[in-house]
Amino acid sequence: MNIPFLDNWRRKHAGIQATPLATAVGGEQEGVTELLSECELLRVRAGQSGLRLDDSPGSLDELDQLPPRWRDDPEEMPWLGNDAGLYLGTVIVRTVPGALWHIWPGGHPVVRLASGREIQVVEAGLEWAVTGTPELAQVYAEAAEA
């Protein structure tokens, strides 16, 4: 998918290193994971559909199957997408060995895998909320393979 403003953002941020999130906020990685895993809006909407989010890879597949009712509310959609990205990151950090939260200058959280590859989980969550792709379970599968 060609999204011009993302190309500009990537060029602008090329070479800028992310900082471990726990270091950036002065806390422990598990505390940061707890903070970012709240995803209250997503958990409420999933619960209304009978889905309990248990921070497992299987819950991502179940989220992918939900009818996208949030698309009916343009004000809620970006918030839900942000939560979906943070939830995706939480599942990756909790289940993929060596995955950690990092923060870009300006407060942008990403997940860095043991390989050094960074996953823009918030962007993936926003795209998922708007279009349904990439599927959250697919992003997770790619992270688990890396």
PDB file of C-alpha atoms in Angstrom:
ATOM      1  CA  MET A   1       0.000   0.000   0.000  1.00  0.00           C
ATOM      2  CA  ASN A   2       1.423   3.374  -0.986  1.00  0.00           C
ATOM      3  CA  ILE A   3       0.860   5.957   1.708  1.00  0.00           C
ATOM      4  CA  PRO A   4       2.936   9.050   0.849  1.00  0.00           C
ATOM      5  CA  PHE A   5       3.013  10.603   4.298  1.00  0.00           C
ATOM      6  CA  LEU A   6       4.436   7.359   5.760  1.00  0.00           C
ATOM      7  CA  ASP A   7       7.247   7.442   3.204  1.00  0.00           C
ATOM      8  CA  ASN A   8       8.046  10.992   4.303  1.00  0.00           C
ATOM      9  CA  TRP A   9       7.906   9.972   7.981  1.00  0.00           C
ATOM     10  CA  ARG A  10      10.244   7.031   7.382  1.00  0.00           C
ATOM     11  CA  ARG A  11      12.767   9.234   5.541  1.00  0.00           C
ATOM     12  CA  LYS A  12      12.583  11.866   8.276  1.00  0.00           C
ATOM     13  CA  HIS A  13      13.138   9.288  11.023  1.00  0.00           C
ATOM     14  CA  ALA A  14      15.748   7.150   9.256  1.00  0.00           C
ATOM     15  CA  GLY A  15      18.733   6.708  11.515  1.00  0.00           C
ATOM     16  CA  ILE A  16      16.971   7.827  14.700  1.00  0.00           C
ATOM     17  CA  GLN A  17      17.321   5.143  17.320  1.00  0.00           C
ATOM     18  CA  ALA A  18      14.507   4.131  19.604  1.00  0.00           C
ATOM     19  CA  THR A  19      15.125   4.008  23.337  1.00  0.00           C
ATOM     20  CA  PRO A  20      13.991   1.102  25.492  1.00  0.00           C
ATOM     21  CA  LEU A  21      10.618   2.270  26.762  1.00  0.00           C
ATOM     22  CA  ALA A  22      11.332   1.322  30.355  1.00  0.00           C
ATOM     23  CA  THR A  23      14.480   3.480  30.243  1.00  0.00           C
ATOM     24  CA  ALA A  24      12.627   6.371  28.640  1.00  0.00           C
ATOM     25  CA  VAL A  25       9.960   6.452  31.338  1.00  0.00           C
ATOM     26  CA  GLY A  26      12.221   5.359  34.201  1.00  0.00           C
ATOM     27  CA  GLY A  27      10.491   2.063  34.948  1.00  0.00           C
ATOM     28  CA  GLU A  28      10.712  -1.664  34.567  1.00  0.00           C
ATOM     29  CA  GLN A  29       9.769  -3.312  31.268  1.00  0.00           C
ATOM     30  CA  GLU A  30       6.979  -5.325  32.929  1.00  0.00           C
ATOM     31  CA  GLY A  31       5.499  -2.149  34.432  1.00  0.00           C
ATOM     32  CA  VAL A  32       5.562  -0.481  31.030  1.00  0.00           C
ATOM     33  CA  THR A  33       3.930  -3.530  29.480  1.00  0.00           C
ATOM     34  CA  GLU A  34       1.203  -3.399  32.131  1.00  0.00           C
ATOM     35  CA  LEU A  35       0.608   0.280  31.419  1.00  0.00           C
ATOM     36  CA  LEU A  36       0.419  -0.171  27.640  1.00  0.00           C
ATOM     37  CA  SER A  37      -1.704  -3.324  27.914  1.00  0.00           C
ATOM     38  CA  GLU A  38      -4.706  -1.547  29.442  1.00  0.00           C
ATOM     39  CA  CYS A  39      -6.343  -0.880  26.042  1.00  0.00           C
ATOM     40  CA  GLU A  40      -9.588  -0.097  27.832  1.00  0.00           C
ATOM     41  CA  LEU A  41     -11.723   0.818  24.819  1.00  0.00           C
ATOM     42  CA  LEU A  42     -10.686  -2.288  22.877  1.00  0.00           C
ATOM     43  CA  ARG A  43     -11.301  -4.530  25.893  1.00  0.00           C
ATOM     44  CA  VAL A  44     -14.764  -3.011  26.439  1.00  0.00           C
ATOM     45  CA  ARG A  45     -15.763  -3.373  22.762  1.00  0.00           C
ATOM     46  CA  ALA A  46     -14.415  -6.930  22.624  1.00  0.00           C
ATOM     47  CA  GLY A  47     -16.282  -7.766  25.838  1.00  0.00           C
ATOM     48  CA  GLN A  48     -19.507  -6.418  24.360  1.00  0.00           C
ATOM     49  CA  SER A  49     -19.033  -8.954  21.575  1.00  0.00           C
ATOM     50  CA  GLY A  50     -18.428 -11.759  24.068  1.00  0.00           C
ATOM     51  CA  LEU A  51     -14.638 -11.826  23.611  1.00  0.00           C
ATOM     52  CA  ARG A  52     -12.331 -11.792  26.617  1.00  0.00           C
ATOM     53  CA  LEU A  53      -8.864 -10.536  25.714  1.00  0.00           C
ATOM     54  CA  ASP A  54      -6.349 -12.706  27.573  1.00  0.00           C
ATOM     55  CA  ASP A  55      -3.131 -11.373  25.984  1.00  0.00           C
ATOM     56  CA  SER A  56      -2.679 -14.580  23.986  1.00  0.00           C
ATOM     57  CA  PRO A  57      -1.940 -14.972  20.267  1.00  0.00           C
ATOM     58  CA  GLY A  58      -5.307 -16.712  19.875  1.00  0.00           C
ATOM     59  CA  SER A  59      -7.114 -13.590  21.061  1.00  0.00           C
ATOM     60  CA  LEU A  60      -5.639 -11.679  18.097  1.00  0.00           C
ATOM     61  CA  ASP A  61      -7.258 -14.156  15.726  1.00  0.00           C
ATOM     62  CA  GLU A  62     -10.552 -13.721  17.570  1.00  0.00           C
ATOM     63  CA  LEU A  63     -10.262  -9.922  17.278  1.00  0.00           C
ATOM     64  CA  ASP A  64      -9.710 -10.303  13.537  1.00  0.00           C
ATOM     65  CA  GLN A  65     -13.064 -12.107  13.347  1.00  0.00           C
ATOM     66  CA  LEU A  66     -15.096  -9.383  15.072  1.00  0.00           C
ATOM     67  CA  PRO A  67     -17.562  -7.433  12.931  1.00  0.00           C
ATOM     68  CA  PRO A  68     -16.018  -3.949  12.557  1.00  0.00           C
ATOM     69  CA  ARG A  69     -18.848  -1.978  14.183  1.00  0.00           C
ATOM     70  CA  TRP A  70     -16.363   0.690  15.323  1.00  0.00           C
ATOM     71  CA  ARG A  71     -16.142   1.877  11.717  1.00  0.00           C
ATOM     72  CA  ASP A  72     -19.619   3.363  12.191  1.00  0.00           C
ATOM     73  CA  ASP A  73     -18.131   5.885  14.639  1.00  0.00           C
ATOM     74  CA  PRO A  74     -15.354   7.951  13.016  1.00  0.00           C
ATOM     75  CA  GLU A  75     -14.466   9.547  16.362  1.00  0.00           C
ATOM     76  CA  GLU A  76     -13.974   6.192  18.086  1.00  0.00           C
ATOM     77  CA  MET A  77     -12.145   4.429  15.261  1.00  0.00           C
ATOM     78  CA  PRO A  78      -8.675   5.986  15.795  1.00  0.00           C
ATOM     79  CA  TRP A  79      -8.845   5.350  19.533  1.00  0.00           C
ATOM     80  CA  LEU A  80      -9.851   1.752  19.006  1.00  0.00           C
ATOM     81  CA  GLY A  81      -7.101   1.350  16.392  1.00  0.00           C
ATOM     82  CA  ASN A  82      -4.526   2.759  18.795  1.00  0.00           C
ATOM     83  CA  ASP A  83      -5.698   0.302  21.459  1.00  0.00           C
ATOM     84  CA  ALA A  84      -5.562  -2.560  18.937  1.00  0.00           C
ATOM     85  CA  GLY A  85      -1.951  -1.670  18.145  1.00  0.00           C
ATOM     86  CA  LEU A  86      -0.987  -1.487  21.797  1.00  0.00           C
ATOM     87  CA  TYR A  87      -2.754  -4.789  22.442  1.00  0.00           C
ATOM     88  CA  LEU A  88      -0.913  -6.377  19.506  1.00  0.00           C
ATOM     89  CA  GLY A  89       2.354  -5.085  20.959  1.00  0.00           C
ATOM     90  CA  THR A  90       1.441  -6.416  24.392  1.00  0.00           C
ATOM     91  CA  VAL A  91       0.816  -9.906  23.017  1.00  0.00           C
ATOM     92  CA  ILE A  92       4.121  -9.822  21.108  1.00  0.00           C
ATOM     93  CA  VAL A  93       6.118  -8.579  24.109  1.00  0.00           C
ATOM     94  CA  ARG A  94       4.563 -11.160  26.414  1.00  0.00           C
ATOM     95  CA  THR A  95       4.893 -14.167  24.108  1.00  0.00           C
ATOM     96  CA  VAL A  96       7.789 -13.648  21.664  1.00  0.00           C
ATOM     97  CA  PRO A  97      11.179 -14.237  23.315  1.00  0.00           C
ATOM     98  CA  GLY A  98      13.367 -11.126  23.329  1.00  0.00           C
ATOM     99  CA  ALA A  99      10.615  -8.701  22.241  1.00  0.00           C
ATOM    100  CA  LEU A 100      10.601  -5.411  24.162  1.00  0.00           C
ATOM    101  CA  TRP A 101       8.789  -2.095  24.047  1.00  0.00           C
ATOM    102  CA  HIS A 102      10.853   0.829  22.756  1.00  0.00           C
ATOM    103  CA  ILE A 103       9.908   4.449  22.373  1.00  0.00           C
ATOM    104  CA  TRP A 104      10.846   6.779  19.558  1.00  0.00           C
ATOM    105  CA  PRO A 105      11.635  10.391  20.303  1.00  0.00           C
ATOM    106  CA  GLY A 106       8.304  12.124  20.694  1.00  0.00           C
ATOM    107  CA  GLY A 107       6.650   9.235  22.527  1.00  0.00           C
ATOM    108  CA  HIS A 108       5.912   6.765  19.712  1.00  0.00           C
ATOM    109  CA  PRO A 109       5.918   3.171  21.086  1.00  0.00           C
ATOM    110  CA  VAL A 110       7.229   0.336  18.906  1.00  0.00           C
ATOM    111  CA  VAL A 111       8.106  -3.286  19.603  1.00  0.00           C
ATOM    112  CA  ARG A 112      11.692  -4.312  18.961  1.00  0.00           C
ATOM    113  CA  LEU A 113      12.311  -7.991  18.345  1.00  0.00           C
ATOM    114  CA  ALA A 114      15.455  -9.823  19.428  1.00  0.00           C
ATOM    115  CA  SER A 115      16.621  -9.618  15.780  1.00  0.00           C
ATOM    116  CA  GLY A 116      16.563  -5.812  16.025  1.00  0.00           C
ATOM    117  CA  ARG A 117      13.570  -5.483  13.706  1.00  0.00           C
ATOM    118  CA  GLU A 118      11.023  -2.951  14.904  1.00  0.00           C
ATOM    119  CA  ILE A 119       7.306  -3.402  14.478  1.00  0.00           C
ATOM    120  CA  GLN A 120       5.141  -0.313  14.192  1.00  0.00           C
ATOM    121  CA  VAL A 121       2.297  -1.869  16.169  1.00  0.00           C
ATOM    122  CA  VAL A 122       0.234   1.295  16.572  1.00  0.00           C
ATOM    123  CA  GLU A 123       0.227   1.880  12.806  1.00  0.00           C
ATOM    124  CA  ALA A 124      -0.734  -1.758  12.248  1.00  0.00           C
ATOM    125  CA  GLY A 125      -3.599  -1.374  14.742  1.00  0.00           C
ATOM    126  CA  LEU A 126      -4.840   1.803  13.077  1.00  0.00           C
ATOM    127  CA  GLU A 127      -4.747   0.203   9.618  1.00  0.00           C
ATOM    128  CA  TRP A 128      -6.572  -2.823  11.010  1.00  0.00           C
ATOM    129  CA  ALA A 129      -9.287  -0.634  12.524  1.00  0.00           C
ATOM    130  CA  VAL A 130      -9.788   1.299   9.294  1.00  0.00           C
ATOM    131  CA  THR A 131      -9.426  -1.425   6.652  1.00  0.00           C
ATOM    132  CA  GLY A 132      -9.233  -4.790   8.420  1.00  0.00           C
ATOM    133  CA  THR A 133      -5.723  -5.378   7.125  1.00  0.00           C
ATOM    134  CA  PRO A 134      -3.163  -6.298   8.115  1.00  0.00           C
ATOM    135  CA  GLU A 135      -4.824  -8.872  10.302  1.00  0.00           C
ATOM    136  CA  LEU A 136      -3.478  -8.656  13.836  1.00  0.00           C
ATOM    137  CA  ALA A 137      -2.826 -12.407  13.930  1.00  0.00           C
ATOM    138  CA  GLN A 138      -0.759 -12.127  10.739  1.00  0.00           C
ATOM    139  CA  VAL A 139       1.406  -9.331  12.170  1.00  0.00           C
ATOM    140  CA  TYR A 140       1.923 -11.475  15.256  1.00  0.00           C
ATOM    141  CA  ALA A 141       2.850 -14.545  13.164  1.00  0.00           C
ATOM    142  CA  GLU A 142       5.452 -12.539  11.253  1.00  0.00           C
ATOM    143  CA  ALA A 143       6.919 -11.232  14.519  1.00  0.00           C
ATOM    144  CA  ALA A 144       7.039 -14.714  16.042  1.00  0.00           C
ATOM    145  CA  GLU A 145       8.913 -16.049  13.002  1.00  0.00           C
ATOM    146  CA  ALA A 146      11.530 -13.273  12.973  1.00  0.00           C
TER     147      ALA A 146
END
